[in-house]
Amino acid sequence: EIILNSGKSFKIKMVKVDLSNKKSLYVSIYPVTFKEYDLFCEDIGKNKPHDDFFGRGNRPIINVSWHDAVEYCAWLSEYEKLLEVRLLKSIEWQKIAEKNLCENTLIINKDNSNNQTAELNMDRAGVLGICDMLGNINEWCLDGENERKIVKGGCFSDKTSQMNINKNKLLNSTTARNRIGFRIVFMH
């Protein structure tokens, strides 16, 4: 549980994922939500991103740039002094998505989304208990090439055939769209 200076608090559900014999990460089971991100904005006095009338609460945050995502991680690291909070590196994202893949997992896409994000829901969890790595929103990754950063995952407006765990999209780090959010990882 993270308790803010205002006294408000929230919990981030995490799952431990072993990527190699030496490396484990604690990955958020959901992308960051509007509820979580709005608390960040209130705490630092930042304008809240628009929800494009999809709704806020437990929907994944959208309309945030890579810089916004990194700023959120730095803010959360201040509250969790013993842990580093950051975005997933693209190779980590890919390995976790591969381990999490489940044939019967519902993927929010162009065919079932009503052209908007869906509230986060454990019914869409994969083998590791992680939700929406494919579909619903694309996710910013930590790495990229200079000011162009990697986005992975596919979103609500993509066809399922367009979604590919191995696919990297490079976008300018200042880009903020209603198809892009982010997921966090805790490191010791």
Short mmCIF file of N, CA and C in Angstrom, two decimals:
data_model
loop_
_atom_site.label_atom_id
_atom_site.label_comp_id
_atom_site.label_asym_id
_atom_site.label_seq_id
_atom_site.Cartn_x
_atom_site.Cartn_y
_atom_site.Cartn_z
N GLU A 1 0.85 -1.18 0.00
CA GLU A 1 0.00 0.00 0.00
C GLU A 1 0.89 1.24 0.00
N ILE A 2 0.54 2.20 -0.84
CA ILE A 2 1.28 3.44 -0.94
C ILE A 2 0.43 4.54 -0.32
N ILE A 3 0.97 5.18 0.72
CA ILE A 3 0.26 6.24 1.41
C ILE A 3 0.89 7.57 1.02
N LEU A 4 0.08 8.46 0.47
CA LEU A 4 0.55 9.73 -0.03
C LEU A 4 0.58 10.79 1.07
N ASN A 5 1.25 11.89 0.81
CA ASN A 5 1.32 12.99 1.78
C ASN A 5 -0.07 13.51 2.14
N SER A 6 -1.01 13.42 1.22
CA SER A 6 -2.38 13.88 1.45
C SER A 6 -3.15 12.94 2.37
N GLY A 7 -2.58 11.77 2.65
CA GLY A 7 -3.27 10.77 3.45
C GLY A 7 -4.01 9.76 2.60
N LYS A 8 -4.18 10.06 1.31
CA LYS A 8 -4.83 9.11 0.41
C LYS A 8 -3.87 7.95 0.16
N SER A 9 -4.42 6.80 -0.19
CA SER A 9 -3.57 5.64 -0.44
C SER A 9 -4.14 4.81 -1.58
N PHE A 10 -3.28 3.96 -2.13
CA PHE A 10 -3.72 3.00 -3.13
C PHE A 10 -2.78 1.80 -3.11
N LYS A 11 -3.27 0.70 -3.64
CA LYS A 11 -2.48 -0.53 -3.71
C LYS A 11 -2.21 -0.86 -5.17
N ILE A 12 -1.02 -1.36 -5.39
CA ILE A 12 -0.65 -1.83 -6.73
C ILE A 12 -0.44 -3.33 -6.63
N LYS A 13 -1.23 -4.08 -7.36
CA LYS A 13 -1.09 -5.54 -7.34
C LYS A 13 0.06 -5.92 -8.26
N MET A 14 0.96 -6.73 -7.71
CA MET A 14 2.17 -7.12 -8.44
C MET A 14 2.26 -8.64 -8.50
N VAL A 15 3.02 -9.13 -9.45
CA VAL A 15 3.34 -10.55 -9.52
C VAL A 15 4.84 -10.67 -9.77
N LYS A 16 5.47 -11.61 -9.09
CA LYS A 16 6.90 -11.84 -9.28
C LYS A 16 7.09 -12.71 -10.52
N VAL A 17 7.97 -12.25 -11.39
CA VAL A 17 8.25 -12.97 -12.63
C VAL A 17 9.76 -13.22 -12.70
N ASP A 18 10.14 -14.49 -12.85
CA ASP A 18 11.54 -14.86 -13.01
C ASP A 18 11.88 -14.83 -14.49
N LEU A 19 12.82 -13.98 -14.85
CA LEU A 19 13.22 -13.87 -16.25
C LEU A 19 14.46 -14.71 -16.56
N SER A 20 15.27 -14.93 -15.57
CA SER A 20 16.45 -15.78 -15.74
C SER A 20 16.82 -16.29 -14.36
N ASN A 21 17.88 -17.09 -14.26
CA ASN A 21 18.26 -17.64 -12.96
C ASN A 21 18.76 -16.56 -12.00
N LYS A 22 19.04 -15.36 -12.50
CA LYS A 22 19.55 -14.30 -11.64
C LYS A 22 18.60 -13.11 -11.51
N LYS A 23 17.58 -13.05 -12.34
CA LYS A 23 16.78 -11.83 -12.40
C LYS A 23 15.30 -12.11 -12.22
N SER A 24 14.71 -11.46 -11.22
CA SER A 24 13.26 -11.49 -11.01
C SER A 24 12.76 -10.06 -10.95
N LEU A 25 11.57 -9.86 -11.46
CA LEU A 25 10.94 -8.55 -11.42
C LEU A 25 9.57 -8.67 -10.77
N TYR A 26 9.13 -7.61 -10.14
CA TYR A 26 7.76 -7.52 -9.65
C TYR A 26 7.01 -6.61 -10.62
N VAL A 27 6.09 -7.21 -11.36
CA VAL A 27 5.39 -6.52 -12.44
C VAL A 27 3.96 -6.24 -12.02
N SER A 28 3.47 -5.05 -12.33
CA SER A 28 2.07 -4.75 -12.03
C SER A 28 1.17 -5.63 -12.89
N ILE A 29 0.13 -6.18 -12.27
CA ILE A 29 -0.73 -7.09 -13.03
C ILE A 29 -1.61 -6.33 -14.02
N TYR A 30 -1.78 -5.04 -13.78
CA TYR A 30 -2.55 -4.19 -14.68
C TYR A 30 -1.67 -3.03 -15.15
N PRO A 31 -2.01 -2.45 -16.29
CA PRO A 31 -1.40 -1.15 -16.60
C PRO A 31 -1.83 -0.14 -15.52
N VAL A 32 -1.08 0.94 -15.38
CA VAL A 32 -1.45 2.00 -14.44
C VAL A 32 -2.84 2.51 -14.81
N THR A 33 -3.68 2.72 -13.80
CA THR A 33 -5.06 3.16 -14.02
C THR A 33 -5.20 4.68 -13.89
N PHE A 34 -6.32 5.19 -14.36
CA PHE A 34 -6.64 6.59 -14.16
C PHE A 34 -6.69 6.91 -12.67
N LYS A 35 -7.26 6.02 -11.88
CA LYS A 35 -7.36 6.24 -10.44
C LYS A 35 -5.97 6.48 -9.84
N GLU A 36 -5.01 5.63 -10.19
CA GLU A 36 -3.64 5.75 -9.67
C GLU A 36 -2.96 7.01 -10.21
N TYR A 37 -3.09 7.23 -11.49
CA TYR A 37 -2.41 8.37 -12.12
C TYR A 37 -3.01 9.69 -11.66
N ASP A 38 -4.32 9.73 -11.46
CA ASP A 38 -4.96 10.95 -10.97
C ASP A 38 -4.44 11.33 -9.58
N LEU A 39 -4.18 10.34 -8.72
CA LEU A 39 -3.61 10.63 -7.40
C LEU A 39 -2.22 11.26 -7.53
N PHE A 40 -1.44 10.75 -8.47
CA PHE A 40 -0.13 11.33 -8.77
C PHE A 40 -0.28 12.79 -9.20
N CYS A 41 -1.20 13.06 -10.12
CA CYS A 41 -1.42 14.42 -10.60
C CYS A 41 -1.84 15.34 -9.46
N GLU A 42 -2.74 14.88 -8.62
CA GLU A 42 -3.19 15.68 -7.47
C GLU A 42 -2.04 15.94 -6.51
N ASP A 43 -1.20 14.94 -6.28
CA ASP A 43 -0.10 15.06 -5.33
C ASP A 43 0.94 16.09 -5.77
N ILE A 44 1.21 16.16 -7.07
CA ILE A 44 2.26 17.09 -7.54
C ILE A 44 1.70 18.34 -8.22
N GLY A 45 0.37 18.44 -8.34
CA GLY A 45 -0.24 19.61 -8.97
C GLY A 45 -0.14 19.61 -10.48
N LYS A 46 -0.19 18.45 -11.07
CA LYS A 46 -0.09 18.30 -12.54
C LYS A 46 -1.50 18.19 -13.13
N ASN A 47 -1.69 18.72 -14.32
CA ASN A 47 -2.98 18.56 -15.00
C ASN A 47 -3.21 17.09 -15.33
N LYS A 48 -4.45 16.65 -15.13
CA LYS A 48 -4.80 15.25 -15.43
C LYS A 48 -5.03 15.10 -16.93
N PRO A 49 -4.59 13.98 -17.49
CA PRO A 49 -4.83 13.76 -18.93
C PRO A 49 -6.31 13.51 -19.20
N HIS A 50 -6.73 13.85 -20.39
CA HIS A 50 -8.12 13.66 -20.80
C HIS A 50 -8.40 12.17 -20.98
N ASP A 51 -9.60 11.75 -20.66
CA ASP A 51 -9.97 10.34 -20.80
C ASP A 51 -10.69 10.05 -22.11
N ASP A 52 -10.80 11.03 -22.98
CA ASP A 52 -11.51 10.91 -24.26
C ASP A 52 -12.93 10.38 -24.09
N PHE A 53 -13.53 10.65 -22.94
CA PHE A 53 -14.90 10.24 -22.60
C PHE A 53 -15.07 8.73 -22.50
N PHE A 54 -13.95 8.00 -22.32
CA PHE A 54 -14.03 6.55 -22.12
C PHE A 54 -14.39 6.24 -20.67
N GLY A 55 -14.04 7.14 -19.76
CA GLY A 55 -14.22 6.93 -18.33
C GLY A 55 -12.87 6.86 -17.65
N ARG A 56 -12.86 7.09 -16.33
CA ARG A 56 -11.62 7.12 -15.58
C ARG A 56 -11.56 5.89 -14.66
N GLY A 57 -11.34 6.08 -13.40
CA GLY A 57 -11.37 4.99 -12.42
C GLY A 57 -10.41 3.86 -12.76
N ASN A 58 -10.95 2.67 -13.00
CA ASN A 58 -10.14 1.47 -13.25
C ASN A 58 -9.87 1.20 -14.72
N ARG A 59 -10.00 2.20 -15.54
CA ARG A 59 -9.56 2.06 -16.93
C ARG A 59 -8.07 2.41 -16.99
N PRO A 60 -7.36 1.85 -17.95
CA PRO A 60 -5.93 2.17 -18.05
C PRO A 60 -5.73 3.63 -18.42
N ILE A 61 -4.70 4.24 -17.83
CA ILE A 61 -4.37 5.61 -18.16
C ILE A 61 -4.04 5.71 -19.64
N ILE A 62 -4.47 6.77 -20.27
CA ILE A 62 -4.19 7.03 -21.69
C ILE A 62 -3.79 8.50 -21.81
N ASN A 63 -3.40 8.87 -23.01
CA ASN A 63 -3.02 10.26 -23.29
C ASN A 63 -1.86 10.73 -22.41
N VAL A 64 -0.91 9.84 -22.19
CA VAL A 64 0.31 10.19 -21.46
C VAL A 64 1.52 9.90 -22.35
N SER A 65 2.49 10.78 -22.28
CA SER A 65 3.73 10.59 -23.04
C SER A 65 4.66 9.66 -22.28
N TRP A 66 5.76 9.28 -22.93
CA TRP A 66 6.80 8.50 -22.26
C TRP A 66 7.35 9.29 -21.08
N HIS A 67 7.52 10.60 -21.26
CA HIS A 67 8.04 11.46 -20.19
C HIS A 67 7.08 11.47 -18.99
N ASP A 68 5.78 11.50 -19.26
CA ASP A 68 4.79 11.43 -18.17
C ASP A 68 4.92 10.12 -17.41
N ALA A 69 5.10 9.02 -18.14
CA ALA A 69 5.23 7.70 -17.51
C ALA A 69 6.48 7.62 -16.64
N VAL A 70 7.59 8.14 -17.15
CA VAL A 70 8.85 8.13 -16.39
C VAL A 70 8.72 9.02 -15.15
N GLU A 71 8.05 10.15 -15.29
CA GLU A 71 7.83 11.05 -14.14
C GLU A 71 6.99 10.35 -13.06
N TYR A 72 5.98 9.61 -13.48
CA TYR A 72 5.15 8.85 -12.54
C TYR A 72 6.01 7.83 -11.79
N CYS A 73 6.87 7.12 -12.50
CA CYS A 73 7.75 6.12 -11.88
C CYS A 73 8.68 6.77 -10.86
N ALA A 74 9.24 7.92 -11.20
CA ALA A 74 10.14 8.63 -10.28
C ALA A 74 9.38 9.07 -9.03
N TRP A 75 8.16 9.55 -9.22
CA TRP A 75 7.31 9.97 -8.09
C TRP A 75 7.02 8.78 -7.18
N LEU A 76 6.66 7.65 -7.77
CA LEU A 76 6.34 6.46 -6.98
C LEU A 76 7.59 5.93 -6.26
N SER A 77 8.75 6.05 -6.89
CA SER A 77 10.00 5.64 -6.25
C SER A 77 10.29 6.45 -4.99
N GLU A 78 9.85 7.71 -4.98
CA GLU A 78 10.03 8.55 -3.80
C GLU A 78 9.25 8.01 -2.60
N TYR A 79 8.08 7.44 -2.86
CA TYR A 79 7.27 6.86 -1.78
C TYR A 79 7.76 5.47 -1.39
N GLU A 80 8.32 4.77 -2.33
CA GLU A 80 8.82 3.41 -2.10
C GLU A 80 10.34 3.47 -2.07
N LYS A 81 10.90 4.08 -1.05
CA LYS A 81 12.33 4.38 -0.99
C LYS A 81 13.24 3.16 -1.18
N LEU A 82 12.80 1.98 -0.79
CA LEU A 82 13.64 0.79 -0.89
C LEU A 82 13.57 0.13 -2.26
N LEU A 83 12.67 0.62 -3.10
CA LEU A 83 12.46 0.00 -4.41
C LEU A 83 12.64 1.03 -5.52
N GLU A 84 13.15 0.56 -6.63
CA GLU A 84 13.18 1.37 -7.84
C GLU A 84 11.93 1.03 -8.63
N VAL A 85 11.21 2.03 -9.07
CA VAL A 85 10.03 1.84 -9.90
C VAL A 85 10.37 2.37 -11.28
N ARG A 86 10.08 1.58 -12.31
CA ARG A 86 10.38 2.02 -13.67
C ARG A 86 9.45 1.32 -14.66
N LEU A 87 9.56 1.73 -15.91
CA LEU A 87 8.87 1.04 -16.99
C LEU A 87 9.62 -0.25 -17.31
N LEU A 88 8.93 -1.18 -17.93
CA LEU A 88 9.59 -2.39 -18.41
C LEU A 88 10.47 -2.06 -19.61
N LYS A 89 11.63 -2.69 -19.69
CA LYS A 89 12.42 -2.64 -20.91
C LYS A 89 11.69 -3.50 -21.94
N SER A 90 11.86 -3.21 -23.21
CA SER A 90 11.11 -3.93 -24.25
C SER A 90 11.38 -5.43 -24.23
N ILE A 91 12.61 -5.84 -23.98
CA ILE A 91 12.92 -7.27 -23.93
C ILE A 91 12.26 -7.93 -22.73
N GLU A 92 12.19 -7.22 -21.61
CA GLU A 92 11.48 -7.74 -20.42
C GLU A 92 9.99 -7.87 -20.73
N TRP A 93 9.44 -6.84 -21.35
CA TRP A 93 8.02 -6.85 -21.71
C TRP A 93 7.73 -8.07 -22.58
N GLN A 94 8.57 -8.28 -23.57
CA GLN A 94 8.37 -9.37 -24.51
C GLN A 94 8.45 -10.73 -23.82
N LYS A 95 9.47 -10.94 -22.98
CA LYS A 95 9.62 -12.22 -22.27
C LYS A 95 8.45 -12.48 -21.33
N ILE A 96 8.01 -11.44 -20.63
CA ILE A 96 6.88 -11.60 -19.71
C ILE A 96 5.60 -11.90 -20.50
N ALA A 97 5.38 -11.20 -21.58
CA ALA A 97 4.20 -11.43 -22.41
C ALA A 97 4.20 -12.86 -22.96
N GLU A 98 5.37 -13.37 -23.37
CA GLU A 98 5.46 -14.74 -23.87
C GLU A 98 5.11 -15.74 -22.77
N LYS A 99 5.63 -15.53 -21.55
CA LYS A 99 5.34 -16.43 -20.43
C LYS A 99 3.87 -16.35 -20.02
N ASN A 100 3.26 -15.18 -20.20
CA ASN A 100 1.89 -14.93 -19.76
C ASN A 100 0.84 -15.40 -20.76
N LEU A 101 1.28 -15.64 -22.00
CA LEU A 101 0.37 -15.96 -23.09
C LEU A 101 -0.51 -17.17 -22.79
N CYS A 102 -1.77 -17.02 -23.06
CA CYS A 102 -2.75 -18.09 -22.84
C CYS A 102 -3.70 -18.08 -24.03
N GLU A 103 -3.96 -19.23 -24.59
CA GLU A 103 -4.78 -19.32 -25.79
C GLU A 103 -6.19 -18.75 -25.61
N ASN A 104 -6.76 -18.91 -24.45
CA ASN A 104 -8.16 -18.53 -24.24
C ASN A 104 -8.34 -17.14 -23.62
N THR A 105 -7.27 -16.37 -23.52
CA THR A 105 -7.38 -15.04 -22.92
C THR A 105 -8.10 -14.09 -23.86
N LEU A 106 -9.10 -13.39 -23.33
CA LEU A 106 -9.81 -12.38 -24.11
C LEU A 106 -8.89 -11.19 -24.34
N ILE A 107 -8.78 -10.78 -25.59
CA ILE A 107 -7.94 -9.64 -25.96
C ILE A 107 -8.86 -8.51 -26.43
N ILE A 108 -8.79 -7.37 -25.75
CA ILE A 108 -9.60 -6.21 -26.14
C ILE A 108 -9.02 -5.65 -27.43
N ASN A 109 -9.85 -5.67 -28.50
CA ASN A 109 -9.39 -5.25 -29.83
C ASN A 109 -10.53 -4.57 -30.58
N LYS A 110 -10.28 -4.29 -31.83
CA LYS A 110 -11.25 -3.57 -32.67
C LYS A 110 -12.61 -4.28 -32.73
N ASP A 111 -12.62 -5.58 -32.65
CA ASP A 111 -13.87 -6.34 -32.79
C ASP A 111 -14.76 -6.33 -31.55
N ASN A 112 -14.20 -6.04 -30.38
CA ASN A 112 -15.01 -6.16 -29.16
C ASN A 112 -14.90 -4.97 -28.22
N SER A 113 -14.33 -3.87 -28.65
CA SER A 113 -14.01 -2.77 -27.73
C SER A 113 -14.99 -1.60 -27.74
N ASN A 114 -15.92 -1.57 -28.68
CA ASN A 114 -16.75 -0.36 -28.86
C ASN A 114 -15.88 0.88 -29.07
N ASN A 115 -14.71 0.66 -29.64
CA ASN A 115 -13.74 1.72 -29.97
C ASN A 115 -13.33 2.56 -28.76
N GLN A 116 -13.11 1.87 -27.63
CA GLN A 116 -12.61 2.54 -26.43
C GLN A 116 -11.93 1.52 -25.53
N THR A 117 -11.18 2.02 -24.54
CA THR A 117 -10.54 1.12 -23.59
C THR A 117 -11.60 0.42 -22.74
N ALA A 118 -11.21 -0.70 -22.17
CA ALA A 118 -12.09 -1.44 -21.26
C ALA A 118 -11.55 -1.32 -19.84
N GLU A 119 -12.44 -1.39 -18.86
CA GLU A 119 -11.99 -1.42 -17.47
C GLU A 119 -11.12 -2.65 -17.27
N LEU A 120 -10.15 -2.53 -16.38
CA LEU A 120 -9.23 -3.63 -16.12
C LEU A 120 -9.96 -4.72 -15.35
N ASN A 121 -9.68 -5.97 -15.71
CA ASN A 121 -10.49 -7.08 -15.23
C ASN A 121 -9.65 -8.35 -15.21
N MET A 122 -9.66 -9.07 -14.09
CA MET A 122 -8.88 -10.31 -13.96
C MET A 122 -9.36 -11.41 -14.90
N ASP A 123 -10.54 -11.26 -15.49
CA ASP A 123 -11.02 -12.26 -16.46
C ASP A 123 -10.11 -12.32 -17.69
N ARG A 124 -9.30 -11.30 -17.87
CA ARG A 124 -8.39 -11.25 -19.02
C ARG A 124 -6.96 -11.58 -18.63
N ALA A 125 -6.77 -12.16 -17.46
CA ALA A 125 -5.42 -12.50 -16.99
C ALA A 125 -4.86 -13.69 -17.77
N GLY A 126 -3.55 -13.66 -17.99
CA GLY A 126 -2.87 -14.77 -18.63
C GLY A 126 -2.35 -15.75 -17.60
N VAL A 127 -1.46 -16.63 -18.00
CA VAL A 127 -0.91 -17.70 -17.17
C VAL A 127 -0.27 -17.16 -15.89
N LEU A 128 0.42 -16.01 -15.98
CA LEU A 128 1.11 -15.44 -14.82
C LEU A 128 0.19 -14.57 -13.95
N GLY A 129 -1.04 -14.38 -14.41
CA GLY A 129 -1.96 -13.51 -13.67
C GLY A 129 -1.82 -12.05 -14.06
N ILE A 130 -1.20 -11.78 -15.20
CA ILE A 130 -1.02 -10.41 -15.69
C ILE A 130 -2.06 -10.15 -16.79
N CYS A 131 -2.70 -8.99 -16.71
CA CYS A 131 -3.80 -8.66 -17.62
C CYS A 131 -3.39 -7.69 -18.71
N ASP A 132 -3.99 -7.88 -19.87
CA ASP A 132 -3.93 -6.92 -20.98
C ASP A 132 -2.54 -6.59 -21.49
N MET A 133 -1.66 -7.57 -21.56
CA MET A 133 -0.37 -7.29 -22.21
C MET A 133 -0.55 -7.18 -23.72
N LEU A 134 -1.51 -7.91 -24.22
CA LEU A 134 -1.93 -7.72 -25.62
C LEU A 134 -3.34 -7.15 -25.58
N GLY A 135 -3.55 -6.07 -26.28
CA GLY A 135 -4.88 -5.48 -26.34
C GLY A 135 -5.13 -4.43 -25.28
N ASN A 136 -6.23 -3.76 -25.42
CA ASN A 136 -6.71 -2.67 -24.59
C ASN A 136 -5.88 -1.41 -24.83
N ILE A 137 -4.59 -1.39 -24.42
CA ILE A 137 -3.73 -0.24 -24.71
C ILE A 137 -2.34 -0.72 -25.11
N ASN A 138 -1.65 0.09 -25.90
CA ASN A 138 -0.22 -0.08 -26.11
C ASN A 138 0.49 0.41 -24.85
N GLU A 139 1.69 -0.11 -24.59
CA GLU A 139 2.40 0.27 -23.37
C GLU A 139 3.79 0.81 -23.70
N TRP A 140 4.09 1.98 -23.11
CA TRP A 140 5.43 2.54 -23.23
C TRP A 140 6.43 1.61 -22.59
N CYS A 141 7.58 1.45 -23.21
CA CYS A 141 8.71 0.72 -22.62
C CYS A 141 9.82 1.73 -22.32
N LEU A 142 10.74 1.33 -21.48
CA LEU A 142 11.81 2.22 -21.03
C LEU A 142 12.77 2.60 -22.15
N ASP A 143 13.02 1.69 -23.05
CA ASP A 143 14.08 1.88 -24.04
C ASP A 143 13.56 2.34 -25.40
N GLY A 144 14.52 2.66 -26.24
CA GLY A 144 14.23 3.11 -27.59
C GLY A 144 15.48 3.65 -28.24
N GLU A 145 15.31 4.54 -29.18
CA GLU A 145 16.42 5.16 -29.89
C GLU A 145 16.32 6.67 -29.73
N ASN A 146 17.14 7.24 -28.87
CA ASN A 146 17.15 8.67 -28.59
C ASN A 146 15.76 9.12 -28.11
N GLU A 147 15.14 10.03 -28.84
CA GLU A 147 13.82 10.54 -28.42
C GLU A 147 12.66 9.67 -28.90
N ARG A 148 12.96 8.61 -29.61
CA ARG A 148 11.91 7.68 -30.04
C ARG A 148 11.95 6.49 -29.09
N LYS A 149 10.82 6.17 -28.49
CA LYS A 149 10.73 5.11 -27.49
C LYS A 149 9.83 4.00 -27.99
N ILE A 150 10.05 2.81 -27.46
CA ILE A 150 9.32 1.62 -27.89
C ILE A 150 7.97 1.54 -27.19
N VAL A 151 6.96 1.18 -27.98
CA VAL A 151 5.61 0.90 -27.51
C VAL A 151 5.29 -0.53 -27.92
N LYS A 152 4.69 -1.29 -27.01
CA LYS A 152 4.35 -2.69 -27.30
C LYS A 152 2.93 -2.99 -26.87
N GLY A 153 2.33 -4.00 -27.48
CA GLY A 153 1.10 -4.58 -26.95
C GLY A 153 -0.14 -4.57 -27.79
N GLY A 154 -0.34 -3.61 -28.65
CA GLY A 154 -1.60 -3.56 -29.38
C GLY A 154 -2.69 -2.93 -28.52
N CYS A 155 -3.71 -2.37 -29.16
CA CYS A 155 -4.73 -1.64 -28.40
C CYS A 155 -6.13 -1.93 -28.90
N PHE A 156 -7.08 -1.26 -28.28
CA PHE A 156 -8.50 -1.47 -28.54
C PHE A 156 -8.89 -1.19 -30.00
N SER A 157 -8.13 -0.38 -30.70
CA SER A 157 -8.49 -0.05 -32.08
C SER A 157 -7.74 -0.90 -33.11
N ASP A 158 -6.90 -1.83 -32.64
CA ASP A 158 -6.17 -2.73 -33.54
C ASP A 158 -6.97 -4.00 -33.81
N LYS A 159 -6.76 -4.56 -34.97
CA LYS A 159 -7.28 -5.90 -35.25
C LYS A 159 -6.38 -6.90 -34.52
N THR A 160 -6.92 -8.02 -34.10
CA THR A 160 -6.12 -9.04 -33.42
C THR A 160 -4.93 -9.45 -34.27
N SER A 161 -5.11 -9.51 -35.58
CA SER A 161 -4.02 -9.92 -36.48
C SER A 161 -2.87 -8.92 -36.47
N GLN A 162 -3.10 -7.69 -36.03
CA GLN A 162 -2.05 -6.67 -35.96
C GLN A 162 -1.23 -6.76 -34.68
N MET A 163 -1.72 -7.52 -33.70
CA MET A 163 -1.06 -7.61 -32.40
C MET A 163 -0.03 -8.71 -32.41
N ASN A 164 1.19 -8.36 -31.98
CA ASN A 164 2.28 -9.31 -32.02
C ASN A 164 3.23 -8.99 -30.87
N ILE A 165 3.48 -9.97 -30.03
CA ILE A 165 4.37 -9.79 -28.87
C ILE A 165 5.76 -9.32 -29.31
N ASN A 166 6.21 -9.78 -30.46
CA ASN A 166 7.57 -9.47 -30.93
C ASN A 166 7.69 -8.10 -31.60
N LYS A 167 6.57 -7.46 -31.85
CA LYS A 167 6.57 -6.21 -32.62
C LYS A 167 6.90 -5.01 -31.73
N ASN A 168 7.85 -4.20 -32.18
CA ASN A 168 8.19 -2.94 -31.52
C ASN A 168 7.71 -1.80 -32.40
N LYS A 169 7.02 -0.84 -31.80
CA LYS A 169 6.66 0.39 -32.50
C LYS A 169 7.50 1.49 -31.88
N LEU A 170 8.10 2.33 -32.69
CA LEU A 170 8.87 3.48 -32.19
C LEU A 170 8.05 4.75 -32.36
N LEU A 171 7.86 5.47 -31.26
CA LEU A 171 7.13 6.73 -31.29
C LEU A 171 7.96 7.80 -30.60
N ASN A 172 7.73 9.04 -31.00
CA ASN A 172 8.39 10.14 -30.32
C ASN A 172 7.97 10.13 -28.85
N SER A 173 8.92 10.37 -27.95
CA SER A 173 8.67 10.27 -26.51
C SER A 173 7.68 11.31 -25.99
N THR A 174 7.37 12.33 -26.79
CA THR A 174 6.39 13.33 -26.38
C THR A 174 4.97 12.99 -26.84
N THR A 175 4.83 11.91 -27.59
CA THR A 175 3.53 11.48 -28.10
C THR A 175 2.62 11.07 -26.94
N ALA A 176 1.39 11.54 -26.97
CA ALA A 176 0.37 11.15 -26.00
C ALA A 176 -0.91 10.88 -26.77
N ARG A 177 -1.36 9.63 -26.76
CA ARG A 177 -2.54 9.22 -27.54
C ARG A 177 -3.49 8.43 -26.66
N ASN A 178 -4.73 8.29 -27.14
CA ASN A 178 -5.72 7.53 -26.38
C ASN A 178 -5.54 6.02 -26.52
N ARG A 179 -4.49 5.60 -27.14
CA ARG A 179 -4.19 4.17 -27.29
C ARG A 179 -2.96 3.75 -26.49
N ILE A 180 -2.33 4.71 -25.78
CA ILE A 180 -1.05 4.42 -25.14
C ILE A 180 -1.11 4.73 -23.64
N GLY A 181 -0.67 3.76 -22.86
CA GLY A 181 -0.52 3.91 -21.42
C GLY A 181 0.80 3.28 -21.01
N PHE A 182 0.86 2.74 -19.80
CA PHE A 182 2.10 2.09 -19.37
C PHE A 182 1.85 1.19 -18.18
N ARG A 183 2.81 0.31 -17.96
CA ARG A 183 2.82 -0.66 -16.86
C ARG A 183 4.13 -0.44 -16.10
N ILE A 184 4.13 -0.72 -14.82
CA ILE A 184 5.34 -0.49 -14.03
C ILE A 184 5.92 -1.79 -13.48
N VAL A 185 7.19 -1.70 -13.11
CA VAL A 185 7.90 -2.82 -12.51
C VAL A 185 8.63 -2.28 -11.29
N PHE A 186 8.68 -3.09 -10.24
CA PHE A 186 9.42 -2.75 -9.02
C PHE A 186 10.70 -3.58 -9.01
N MET A 187 11.81 -2.91 -8.69
CA MET A 187 13.11 -3.56 -8.61
C MET A 187 13.66 -3.36 -7.20
N HIS A 188 14.35 -4.38 -6.68
CA HIS A 188 15.02 -4.23 -5.37
C HIS A 188 16.40 -3.64 -5.57
#
